[in-house]
Amino acid sequence: MSLLDTVPYTLFRVLCSPARVRNVAVLEQIFAQFFDDFSAAPKKAEVIQIVRDVINDPAYSSIKDDDDNGAGDTAEYLIFNKLRDDGWIMEVRNRRAVEVHMPREAHALLSMLGGLGEELKVDISAEASLIDSGILAAYDAPADKVMNIASARRQSIQLRRSIDGVLTSLYRIEENLMQSEDLADLLQRFMESFVDKLLLENYRTLKASSYNPMRFQRSIIDNTERFINDEGQVARAAAALADQGLAQDTPSATSQIRADLVRIRDVFANLGDKLDLIDRFSHRLERRIATTVRYQEAARDIRDEVLREAIRGAFACLDGGTSICVSPFPGIPVALSTATLARPRKARDPVEPQVRKQNVVDPVDLKREELMDEYVARMAVTPHAAITRLSEFAAGGEYADLDSFEPKNARDIAVLFEARAGHLEHLPGLELKRMNTIKKGPYMSGPKVFVRLREEEI
């Protein structure tokens, strides 16, 4: 089945005629007045009155079609008959009254064309939250909420198309701006594209709001992954889908559900890259416009001033009798003469040789560095050093209290500090037991600690 099998080609005739602007205005008024909510079918006289109001509008009164001169019919009846013959409207006799209805395919086409302008505003603030809640509800109750999966897939595709539309609109704006003839035209197009259309303003407002799609990205990806990998929930959802007659059998329903969930996951997995690309492109385009404006302003000022000075100099030479014609280059000196050649610069002074002296290292500094390295090595509390010193202290088989530990040097103080701080809990060959009470020891305060050798080491 082709596209024209669903949408009759006759619907496009009034949209391509010379009076298409007037015809579109008539369709918009009829749709907004009678068929937007299908409250009640209008009478033919009411529709004729709407057509008459449009063609009497000064903005459309001068617009004519090639075949508007009918056989004695007024303009509003000619337009009404065209819309009826092309399939936009249809007459239905209800007793003595003639009602006007809009066929289903015409209503769908007009609704989509009317909503196209709204999509350019990136009205997707609530799409991500609806997708997230829909998938979670379908996972919790797959038999009752299985239709949420298909709805979430359609919303995800719509969100991706809206984001892609922002990027393609940026490319088109850049192309239109680079075709500007002068600075005024460039600024006018920039204001119309970036400010009046509110394209980027709505996008940036979306990113700064609490309904940013990236806020729900991780939740949607996690929920779809959990749903895909849960065989039981997928089977329940597939059975419900097959029972409703929306799939041929359970295997095909299972494949459809998994495909929808994978599509939703992929959309949000790649959403961050698309948003970053839009941010980089819009920033680059704004900088490019600003640089172009600055360059054109500077170039225009310099070029105008140079031309003015050249014209003043030309007329001054002409008035002084030094020239017999007006030239933009008056008073040029003789070229390639000794008077005009640049004088050579003064020769550079020769580089004097210098003797490279070797720095003498003081033995005191060497000894100081050696002692400092030795001190650092001695103070480093390595596991081996801690085991060696604590094994000497806990030589018996019973727990020894660290309060009775007598430091012999600075490293023993460091070992005692590490043991009380709990940094020596897992030492091979030793068992340390820490108490919860804090006690002030003879050398430092901290939790009370007991240490002993392991039984295999005794």
PDB file of C-alpha atoms in Angstrom, residues 16-299:
ATOM      1  CA  CYS A  16      -0.805  23.778  -4.852  1.00  0.00           C
ATOM      2  CA  SER A  17      -3.075  26.217  -6.699  1.00  0.00           C
ATOM      3  CA  PRO A  18      -2.231  29.930  -7.212  1.00  0.00           C
ATOM      4  CA  ALA A  19      -4.668  30.802  -4.407  1.00  0.00           C
ATOM      5  CA  ARG A  20      -3.203  28.265  -1.982  1.00  0.00           C
ATOM      6  CA  VAL A  21      -2.703  30.923   0.727  1.00  0.00           C
ATOM      7  CA  ARG A  22      -6.402  31.749   0.677  1.00  0.00           C
ATOM      8  CA  ASN A  23      -7.411  28.086   0.494  1.00  0.00           C
ATOM      9  CA  VAL A  24      -5.226  27.212   3.480  1.00  0.00           C
ATOM     10  CA  ALA A  25      -6.793  30.063   5.457  1.00  0.00           C
ATOM     11  CA  VAL A  26     -10.275  28.719   4.613  1.00  0.00           C
ATOM     12  CA  LEU A  27      -9.311  25.202   5.719  1.00  0.00           C
ATOM     13  CA  GLU A  28      -7.786  26.476   8.957  1.00  0.00           C
ATOM     14  CA  GLN A  29     -10.885  28.491   9.821  1.00  0.00           C
ATOM     15  CA  ILE A  30     -13.261  25.627   9.035  1.00  0.00           C
ATOM     16  CA  PHE A  31     -11.163  23.147  10.991  1.00  0.00           C
ATOM     17  CA  ALA A  32     -10.779  25.416  14.022  1.00  0.00           C
ATOM     18  CA  GLN A  33     -14.469  26.375  14.022  1.00  0.00           C
ATOM     19  CA  PHE A  34     -16.154  23.012  13.488  1.00  0.00           C
ATOM     20  CA  PHE A  35     -13.907  19.948  13.160  1.00  0.00           C
ATOM     21  CA  ASP A  36     -11.128  20.373  15.722  1.00  0.00           C
ATOM     22  CA  ASP A  37     -13.129  18.661  18.472  1.00  0.00           C
ATOM     23  CA  PHE A  38     -16.022  17.143  16.451  1.00  0.00           C
ATOM     24  CA  SER A  39     -18.603  18.617  18.818  1.00  0.00           C
ATOM     25  CA  ALA A  40     -21.360  18.700  16.188  1.00  0.00           C
ATOM     26  CA  ALA A  41     -21.651  18.597  12.407  1.00  0.00           C
ATOM     27  CA  PRO A  42     -22.147  22.142  11.019  1.00  0.00           C
ATOM     28  CA  LYS A  43     -24.791  23.108   8.505  1.00  0.00           C
ATOM     29  CA  LYS A  44     -23.789  23.988   4.976  1.00  0.00           C
ATOM     30  CA  ALA A  45     -24.840  27.589   5.453  1.00  0.00           C
ATOM     31  CA  GLU A  46     -22.512  27.916   8.441  1.00  0.00           C
ATOM     32  CA  VAL A  47     -19.531  26.651   6.459  1.00  0.00           C
ATOM     33  CA  ILE A  48     -20.422  28.970   3.552  1.00  0.00           C
ATOM     34  CA  GLN A  49     -20.414  31.882   5.995  1.00  0.00           C
ATOM     35  CA  ILE A  50     -16.916  30.997   7.224  1.00  0.00           C
ATOM     36  CA  VAL A  51     -15.667  30.886   3.616  1.00  0.00           C
ATOM     37  CA  ARG A  52     -17.317  34.245   2.920  1.00  0.00           C
ATOM     38  CA  ASP A  53     -15.610  35.834   5.946  1.00  0.00           C
ATOM     39  CA  VAL A  54     -12.184  34.665   4.775  1.00  0.00           C
ATOM     40  CA  ILE A  55     -12.477  35.868   1.186  1.00  0.00           C
ATOM     41  CA  ASN A  56     -13.807  39.236   2.425  1.00  0.00           C
ATOM     42  CA  ASP A  57     -10.661  39.694   4.495  1.00  0.00           C
ATOM     43  CA  PRO A  58      -8.456  42.347   2.806  1.00  0.00           C
ATOM     44  CA  ALA A  59      -5.471  40.034   3.142  1.00  0.00           C
ATOM     45  CA  TYR A  60      -7.107  37.452   0.829  1.00  0.00           C
ATOM     46  CA  SER A  61      -9.602  39.460  -1.250  1.00  0.00           C
ATOM     47  CA  SER A  62      -7.121  40.025  -4.091  1.00  0.00           C
ATOM     48  CA  ILE A  63      -6.041  36.362  -4.322  1.00  0.00           C
ATOM     49  CA  LYS A  64      -7.746  34.486  -7.148  1.00  0.00           C
ATOM     50  CA  ASP A  65      -7.541  31.042  -8.699  1.00  0.00           C
ATOM     51  CA  ASP A  66      -7.423  30.431 -12.448  1.00  0.00           C
ATOM     52  CA  ASP A  67     -10.936  28.922 -12.449  1.00  0.00           C
ATOM     53  CA  ASP A  68     -12.614  31.243  -9.935  1.00  0.00           C
ATOM     54  CA  ASN A  69     -14.944  32.639 -12.609  1.00  0.00           C
ATOM     55  CA  GLY A  70     -17.675  30.011 -12.374  1.00  0.00           C
ATOM     56  CA  ALA A  71     -21.014  29.800 -14.119  1.00  0.00           C
ATOM     57  CA  GLY A  72     -22.881  32.413 -12.099  1.00  0.00           C
ATOM     58  CA  ASP A  73     -21.748  31.086  -8.696  1.00  0.00           C
ATOM     59  CA  THR A  74     -20.328  33.426  -6.085  1.00  0.00           C
ATOM     60  CA  ALA A  75     -16.764  33.037  -4.810  1.00  0.00           C
ATOM     61  CA  GLU A  76     -17.680  31.328  -1.541  1.00  0.00           C
ATOM     62  CA  TYR A  77     -19.713  28.641  -3.322  1.00  0.00           C
ATOM     63  CA  LEU A  78     -16.892  28.053  -5.826  1.00  0.00           C
ATOM     64  CA  ILE A  79     -14.408  27.503  -2.999  1.00  0.00           C
ATOM     65  CA  PHE A  80     -16.876  25.274  -1.129  1.00  0.00           C
ATOM     66  CA  ASN A  81     -17.409  23.147  -4.228  1.00  0.00           C
ATOM     67  CA  LYS A  82     -13.651  22.820  -4.754  1.00  0.00           C
ATOM     68  CA  LEU A  83     -13.137  21.604  -1.213  1.00  0.00           C
ATOM     69  CA  ARG A  84     -15.990  19.144  -1.629  1.00  0.00           C
ATOM     70  CA  ASP A  85     -14.768  17.835  -4.996  1.00  0.00           C
ATOM     71  CA  ASP A  86     -11.193  17.441  -3.735  1.00  0.00           C
ATOM     72  CA  GLY A  87     -12.333  15.452  -0.695  1.00  0.00           C
ATOM     73  CA  TRP A  88     -11.735  17.925   2.097  1.00  0.00           C
ATOM     74  CA  ILE A  89     -15.397  18.058   3.068  1.00  0.00           C
ATOM     75  CA  MET A  90     -18.507  16.063   2.239  1.00  0.00           C
ATOM     76  CA  GLU A  91     -22.228  16.867   2.288  1.00  0.00           C
ATOM     77  CA  VAL A  92     -24.593  14.585   4.237  1.00  0.00           C
ATOM     78  CA  ARG A  93     -28.358  15.117   4.119  1.00  0.00           C
ATOM     79  CA  ASN A  94     -29.997  14.738   7.516  1.00  0.00           C
ATOM     80  CA  ARG A  95     -33.759  14.950   6.868  1.00  0.00           C
ATOM     81  CA  ARG A  96     -34.211  18.405   5.373  1.00  0.00           C
ATOM     82  CA  ALA A  97     -30.905  19.869   6.576  1.00  0.00           C
ATOM     83  CA  VAL A  98     -27.610  19.476   4.730  1.00  0.00           C
ATOM     84  CA  GLU A  99     -24.718  18.849   7.128  1.00  0.00           C
ATOM     85  CA  VAL A 100     -21.026  19.099   6.326  1.00  0.00           C
ATOM     86  CA  HIS A 101     -18.541  16.479   7.537  1.00  0.00           C
ATOM     87  CA  MET A 102     -14.776  16.143   7.097  1.00  0.00           C
ATOM     88  CA  PRO A 103     -13.518  12.709   5.978  1.00  0.00           C
ATOM     89  CA  ARG A 104     -11.176  10.877   8.262  1.00  0.00           C
ATOM     90  CA  GLU A 105      -8.104  11.068   5.995  1.00  0.00           C
ATOM     91  CA  ALA A 106      -8.615  14.798   5.398  1.00  0.00           C
ATOM     92  CA  HIS A 107      -8.993  15.408   9.133  1.00  0.00           C
ATOM     93  CA  ALA A 108      -5.802  13.446   9.893  1.00  0.00           C
ATOM     94  CA  LEU A 109      -3.801  15.275   7.203  1.00  0.00           C
ATOM     95  CA  LEU A 110      -4.959  18.705   8.333  1.00  0.00           C
ATOM     96  CA  SER A 111      -4.259  17.850  11.977  1.00  0.00           C
ATOM     97  CA  MET A 112      -0.721  16.738  11.149  1.00  0.00           C
ATOM     98  CA  LEU A 113      -0.047  19.831   9.049  1.00  0.00           C
ATOM     99  CA  GLY A 114      -1.361  22.025  11.824  1.00  0.00           C
ATOM    100  CA  GLY A 115       0.760  20.285  14.432  1.00  0.00           C
ATOM    101  CA  LEU A 116       3.926  20.519  12.372  1.00  0.00           C
ATOM    102  CA  GLY A 117       4.559  24.074  13.499  1.00  0.00           C
ATOM    103  CA  GLU A 118       4.130  23.084  17.128  1.00  0.00           C
ATOM    104  CA  GLU A 119       6.756  20.366  16.849  1.00  0.00           C
ATOM    105  CA  LEU A 120       9.363  22.942  15.816  1.00  0.00           C
ATOM    106  CA  LYS A 121       9.107  24.440  19.297  1.00  0.00           C
ATOM    107  CA  VAL A 122      10.548  21.292  20.931  1.00  0.00           C
ATOM    108  CA  ASP A 123       7.484  20.768  23.106  1.00  0.00           C
ATOM    109  CA  ILE A 124       8.847  17.614  24.721  1.00  0.00           C
ATOM    110  CA  SER A 125       9.146  18.662  28.334  1.00  0.00           C
ATOM    111  CA  ALA A 126       6.864  15.933  29.702  1.00  0.00           C
ATOM    112  CA  GLU A 127       7.688  13.161  27.232  1.00  0.00           C
ATOM    113  CA  ALA A 128      10.568  11.656  29.215  1.00  0.00           C
ATOM    114  CA  SER A 129       8.631  11.494  32.482  1.00  0.00           C
ATOM    115  CA  LEU A 130       5.660   9.854  30.736  1.00  0.00           C
ATOM    116  CA  ILE A 131       7.946   7.279  29.146  1.00  0.00           C
ATOM    117  CA  ASP A 132       9.607   6.490  32.469  1.00  0.00           C
ATOM    118  CA  SER A 133       6.338   6.098  34.360  1.00  0.00           C
ATOM    119  CA  GLY A 134       4.768   4.111  31.520  1.00  0.00           C
ATOM    120  CA  ILE A 135       7.564   1.529  31.379  1.00  0.00           C
ATOM    121  CA  LEU A 136       7.614   1.163  35.157  1.00  0.00           C
ATOM    122  CA  ALA A 137       3.833   0.644  35.268  1.00  0.00           C
ATOM    123  CA  ALA A 138       4.053  -1.941  32.466  1.00  0.00           C
ATOM    124  CA  TYR A 139       6.764  -3.844  34.346  1.00  0.00           C
ATOM    125  CA  ASP A 140       4.801  -3.881  37.600  1.00  0.00           C
ATOM    126  CA  ALA A 141       1.516  -4.955  35.916  1.00  0.00           C
ATOM    127  CA  PRO A 142       2.317  -6.386  32.461  1.00  0.00           C
ATOM    128  CA  ALA A 143      -1.114  -7.946  31.954  1.00  0.00           C
ATOM    129  CA  ASP A 144      -2.968  -4.665  32.500  1.00  0.00           C
ATOM    130  CA  LYS A 145      -0.427  -2.089  31.264  1.00  0.00           C
ATOM    131  CA  VAL A 146       1.082  -3.846  28.253  1.00  0.00           C
ATOM    132  CA  MET A 147      -0.106  -1.063  25.927  1.00  0.00           C
ATOM    133  CA  ASN A 148       2.159   1.366  27.773  1.00  0.00           C
ATOM    134  CA  ILE A 149       5.139  -0.195  25.980  1.00  0.00           C
ATOM    135  CA  ALA A 150       3.917   0.707  22.486  1.00  0.00           C
ATOM    136  CA  SER A 151       2.900   4.150  23.713  1.00  0.00           C
ATOM    137  CA  ALA A 152       6.341   4.696  25.256  1.00  0.00           C
ATOM    138  CA  ARG A 153       7.971   3.631  21.987  1.00  0.00           C
ATOM    139  CA  ARG A 154       5.937   6.195  20.013  1.00  0.00           C
ATOM    140  CA  GLN A 155       6.790   8.907  22.547  1.00  0.00           C
ATOM    141  CA  SER A 156      10.487   7.996  22.398  1.00  0.00           C
ATOM    142  CA  ILE A 157      10.513   8.219  18.617  1.00  0.00           C
ATOM    143  CA  GLN A 158       8.707  11.564  18.792  1.00  0.00           C
ATOM    144  CA  LEU A 159      11.263  12.852  21.286  1.00  0.00           C
ATOM    145  CA  ARG A 160      14.148  11.715  19.082  1.00  0.00           C
ATOM    146  CA  ARG A 161      12.560  13.357  16.025  1.00  0.00           C
ATOM    147  CA  SER A 162      12.112  16.602  17.944  1.00  0.00           C
ATOM    148  CA  ILE A 163      15.751  16.627  19.032  1.00  0.00           C
ATOM    149  CA  ASP A 164      16.879  15.795  15.491  1.00  0.00           C
ATOM    150  CA  GLY A 165      14.636  18.600  14.251  1.00  0.00           C
ATOM    151  CA  VAL A 166      16.526  21.097  16.401  1.00  0.00           C
ATOM    152  CA  LEU A 167      19.813  19.985  14.858  1.00  0.00           C
ATOM    153  CA  THR A 168      18.546  20.112  11.270  1.00  0.00           C
ATOM    154  CA  SER A 169      17.009  23.526  11.944  1.00  0.00           C
ATOM    155  CA  LEU A 170      20.395  24.744  13.121  1.00  0.00           C
ATOM    156  CA  TYR A 171      21.998  23.537   9.884  1.00  0.00           C
ATOM    157  CA  ARG A 172      19.327  25.347   7.867  1.00  0.00           C
ATOM    158  CA  ILE A 173      19.745  28.517   9.914  1.00  0.00           C
ATOM    159  CA  GLU A 174      23.507  28.445   9.336  1.00  0.00           C
ATOM    160  CA  GLU A 175      23.011  27.987   5.606  1.00  0.00           C
ATOM    161  CA  ASN A 176      20.547  30.883   5.413  1.00  0.00           C
ATOM    162  CA  LEU A 177      22.756  33.169   7.478  1.00  0.00           C
ATOM    163  CA  MET A 178      25.827  32.522   5.361  1.00  0.00           C
ATOM    164  CA  GLN A 179      23.840  33.566   2.267  1.00  0.00           C
ATOM    165  CA  SER A 180      23.234  37.067   3.657  1.00  0.00           C
ATOM    166  CA  GLU A 181      24.316  39.858   1.330  1.00  0.00           C
ATOM    167  CA  ASP A 182      25.210  42.523   3.903  1.00  0.00           C
ATOM    168  CA  LEU A 183      25.441  43.124   7.624  1.00  0.00           C
ATOM    169  CA  ALA A 184      21.869  44.382   7.999  1.00  0.00           C
ATOM    170  CA  ASP A 185      20.477  41.305   6.237  1.00  0.00           C
ATOM    171  CA  LEU A 186      22.669  39.041   8.396  1.00  0.00           C
ATOM    172  CA  LEU A 187      21.433  40.575  11.634  1.00  0.00           C
ATOM    173  CA  GLN A 188      17.820  40.495  10.472  1.00  0.00           C
ATOM    174  CA  ARG A 189      17.988  36.800   9.583  1.00  0.00           C
ATOM    175  CA  PHE A 190      19.766  35.991  12.834  1.00  0.00           C
ATOM    176  CA  MET A 191      17.075  37.704  14.894  1.00  0.00           C
ATOM    177  CA  GLU A 192      14.285  36.044  12.930  1.00  0.00           C
ATOM    178  CA  SER A 193      15.795  32.557  13.244  1.00  0.00           C
ATOM    179  CA  PHE A 194      17.192  32.635  16.779  1.00  0.00           C
ATOM    180  CA  VAL A 195      14.851  35.028  18.570  1.00  0.00           C
ATOM    181  CA  ASP A 196      11.499  35.269  16.805  1.00  0.00           C
ATOM    182  CA  LYS A 197      11.162  31.519  16.177  1.00  0.00           C
ATOM    183  CA  LEU A 198      12.243  30.763  19.760  1.00  0.00           C
ATOM    184  CA  LEU A 199      13.927  27.606  18.531  1.00  0.00           C
ATOM    185  CA  LEU A 200      16.987  27.584  20.772  1.00  0.00           C
ATOM    186  CA  GLU A 201      15.308  29.477  23.594  1.00  0.00           C
ATOM    187  CA  ASN A 202      12.754  26.693  24.071  1.00  0.00           C
ATOM    188  CA  TYR A 203      15.476  24.087  23.803  1.00  0.00           C
ATOM    189  CA  ARG A 204      17.620  25.764  26.464  1.00  0.00           C
ATOM    190  CA  THR A 205      14.603  26.273  28.699  1.00  0.00           C
ATOM    191  CA  LEU A 206      13.908  22.545  28.375  1.00  0.00           C
ATOM    192  CA  LYS A 207      17.450  21.634  29.440  1.00  0.00           C
ATOM    193  CA  ALA A 208      17.285  23.953  32.459  1.00  0.00           C
ATOM    194  CA  SER A 209      13.877  22.724  33.638  1.00  0.00           C
ATOM    195  CA  SER A 210      13.063  19.846  35.965  1.00  0.00           C
ATOM    196  CA  TYR A 211      11.667  17.863  32.998  1.00  0.00           C
ATOM    197  CA  ASN A 212      15.004  17.611  31.209  1.00  0.00           C
ATOM    198  CA  PRO A 213      15.020  14.262  29.328  1.00  0.00           C
ATOM    199  CA  MET A 214      18.492  13.537  30.698  1.00  0.00           C
ATOM    200  CA  ARG A 215      17.031  13.519  34.209  1.00  0.00           C
ATOM    201  CA  PHE A 216      15.092  10.334  33.380  1.00  0.00           C
ATOM    202  CA  GLN A 217      17.717   8.797  31.098  1.00  0.00           C
ATOM    203  CA  ARG A 218      19.319   6.444  33.622  1.00  0.00           C
ATOM    204  CA  SER A 219      15.958   5.355  35.061  1.00  0.00           C
ATOM    205  CA  ILE A 220      14.520   4.566  31.609  1.00  0.00           C
ATOM    206  CA  ILE A 221      17.610   2.623  30.524  1.00  0.00           C
ATOM    207  CA  ASP A 222      17.659   0.605  33.770  1.00  0.00           C
ATOM    208  CA  ASN A 223      13.930  -0.185  33.634  1.00  0.00           C
ATOM    209  CA  THR A 224      14.037  -1.283  29.979  1.00  0.00           C
ATOM    210  CA  GLU A 225      17.088  -3.466  30.626  1.00  0.00           C
ATOM    211  CA  ARG A 226      15.380  -5.065  33.603  1.00  0.00           C
ATOM    212  CA  PHE A 227      12.194  -5.631  31.569  1.00  0.00           C
ATOM    213  CA  ILE A 228      14.087  -7.158  28.619  1.00  0.00           C
ATOM    214  CA  ASN A 229      15.984  -9.582  30.851  1.00  0.00           C
ATOM    215  CA  ASP A 230      12.915 -10.635  32.883  1.00  0.00           C
ATOM    216  CA  GLU A 231      11.529 -13.614  31.009  1.00  0.00           C
ATOM    217  CA  GLY A 232       8.512 -13.961  33.275  1.00  0.00           C
ATOM    218  CA  GLN A 233       7.272 -10.386  32.891  1.00  0.00           C
ATOM    219  CA  VAL A 234       7.871 -10.397  29.137  1.00  0.00           C
ATOM    220  CA  ALA A 235       5.891 -13.638  28.833  1.00  0.00           C
ATOM    221  CA  ARG A 236       2.968 -12.181  30.814  1.00  0.00           C
ATOM    222  CA  ALA A 237       2.963  -9.030  28.696  1.00  0.00           C
ATOM    223  CA  ALA A 238       3.128 -11.076  25.472  1.00  0.00           C
ATOM    224  CA  ALA A 239       0.224 -13.251  26.574  1.00  0.00           C
ATOM    225  CA  ALA A 240      -1.880 -10.169  27.317  1.00  0.00           C
ATOM    226  CA  LEU A 241      -0.978  -8.648  23.951  1.00  0.00           C
ATOM    227  CA  ALA A 242      -1.951 -11.827  22.128  1.00  0.00           C
ATOM    228  CA  ASP A 243      -5.233 -12.105  24.062  1.00  0.00           C
ATOM    229  CA  GLN A 244      -6.199  -8.599  22.975  1.00  0.00           C
ATOM    230  CA  GLY A 245      -5.687  -9.558  19.333  1.00  0.00           C
ATOM    231  CA  LEU A 246      -2.845  -7.064  18.805  1.00  0.00           C
ATOM    232  CA  ALA A 247      -0.411  -9.823  17.813  1.00  0.00           C
ATOM    233  CA  GLN A 248      -0.774 -13.047  15.838  1.00  0.00           C
ATOM    234  CA  ASP A 249       0.522 -15.293  18.589  1.00  0.00           C
ATOM    235  CA  THR A 250       2.608 -15.228  21.758  1.00  0.00           C
ATOM    236  CA  PRO A 251       6.052 -15.580  20.058  1.00  0.00           C
ATOM    237  CA  SER A 252       5.355 -12.647  17.724  1.00  0.00           C
ATOM    238  CA  ALA A 253       4.060 -10.603  20.680  1.00  0.00           C
ATOM    239  CA  THR A 254       7.259 -11.398  22.597  1.00  0.00           C
ATOM    240  CA  SER A 255       9.389 -10.236  19.651  1.00  0.00           C
ATOM    241  CA  GLN A 256       7.330  -7.059  19.322  1.00  0.00           C
ATOM    242  CA  ILE A 257       7.648  -6.210  23.025  1.00  0.00           C
ATOM    243  CA  ARG A 258      11.390  -6.799  23.053  1.00  0.00           C
ATOM    244  CA  ALA A 259      11.835  -4.716  19.878  1.00  0.00           C
ATOM    245  CA  ASP A 260       9.869  -1.831  21.421  1.00  0.00           C
ATOM    246  CA  LEU A 261      11.915  -1.945  24.622  1.00  0.00           C
ATOM    247  CA  VAL A 262      15.195  -2.065  22.685  1.00  0.00           C
ATOM    248  CA  ARG A 263      14.099   0.924  20.596  1.00  0.00           C
ATOM    249  CA  ILE A 264      13.276   2.937  23.743  1.00  0.00           C
ATOM    250  CA  ARG A 265      16.602   2.013  25.341  1.00  0.00           C
ATOM    251  CA  ASP A 266      18.616   2.961  22.246  1.00  0.00           C
ATOM    252  CA  VAL A 267      16.876   6.330  21.938  1.00  0.00           C
ATOM    253  CA  PHE A 268      17.821   7.381  25.457  1.00  0.00           C
ATOM    254  CA  ALA A 269      21.278   5.805  25.296  1.00  0.00           C
ATOM    255  CA  ASN A 270      22.170   8.056  22.331  1.00  0.00           C
ATOM    256  CA  LEU A 271      20.265  11.104  23.564  1.00  0.00           C
ATOM    257  CA  GLY A 272      23.192  12.600  25.464  1.00  0.00           C
ATOM    258  CA  ASP A 273      25.439  12.684  22.391  1.00  0.00           C
ATOM    259  CA  LYS A 274      22.742  14.459  20.368  1.00  0.00           C
ATOM    260  CA  LEU A 275      22.173  17.097  23.051  1.00  0.00           C
ATOM    261  CA  ASP A 276      25.920  17.712  23.351  1.00  0.00           C
ATOM    262  CA  LEU A 277      26.173  18.070  19.573  1.00  0.00           C
ATOM    263  CA  ILE A 278      23.376  20.649  19.570  1.00  0.00           C
ATOM    264  CA  ASP A 279      25.084  22.604  22.349  1.00  0.00           C
ATOM    265  CA  ARG A 280      28.429  22.634  20.547  1.00  0.00           C
ATOM    266  CA  PHE A 281      26.873  23.544  17.200  1.00  0.00           C
ATOM    267  CA  SER A 282      24.742  26.380  18.585  1.00  0.00           C
ATOM    268  CA  HIS A 283      27.710  27.791  20.495  1.00  0.00           C
ATOM    269  CA  ARG A 284      29.906  27.631  17.405  1.00  0.00           C
ATOM    270  CA  LEU A 285      27.218  29.245  15.261  1.00  0.00           C
ATOM    271  CA  GLU A 286      26.737  32.097  17.727  1.00  0.00           C
ATOM    272  CA  ARG A 287      30.484  32.717  17.860  1.00  0.00           C
ATOM    273  CA  ARG A 288      30.673  32.633  14.088  1.00  0.00           C
ATOM    274  CA  ILE A 289      27.896  35.209  13.775  1.00  0.00           C
ATOM    275  CA  ALA A 290      29.535  37.450  16.374  1.00  0.00           C
ATOM    276  CA  THR A 291      32.930  37.211  14.633  1.00  0.00           C
ATOM    277  CA  THR A 292      31.351  37.983  11.254  1.00  0.00           C
ATOM    278  CA  VAL A 293      29.560  41.034  12.634  1.00  0.00           C
ATOM    279  CA  ARG A 294      32.752  42.370  14.257  1.00  0.00           C
ATOM    280  CA  TYR A 295      34.772  41.802  11.089  1.00  0.00           C
ATOM    281  CA  GLN A 296      32.214  43.480   8.846  1.00  0.00           C
ATOM    282  CA  GLU A 297      31.946  46.449  11.198  1.00  0.00           C
ATOM    283  CA  ALA A 298      35.728  46.878  11.361  1.00  0.00           C
ATOM    284  CA  ALA A 299      36.203  46.349   7.615  1.00  0.00           C
TER     285      ALA A 299
END
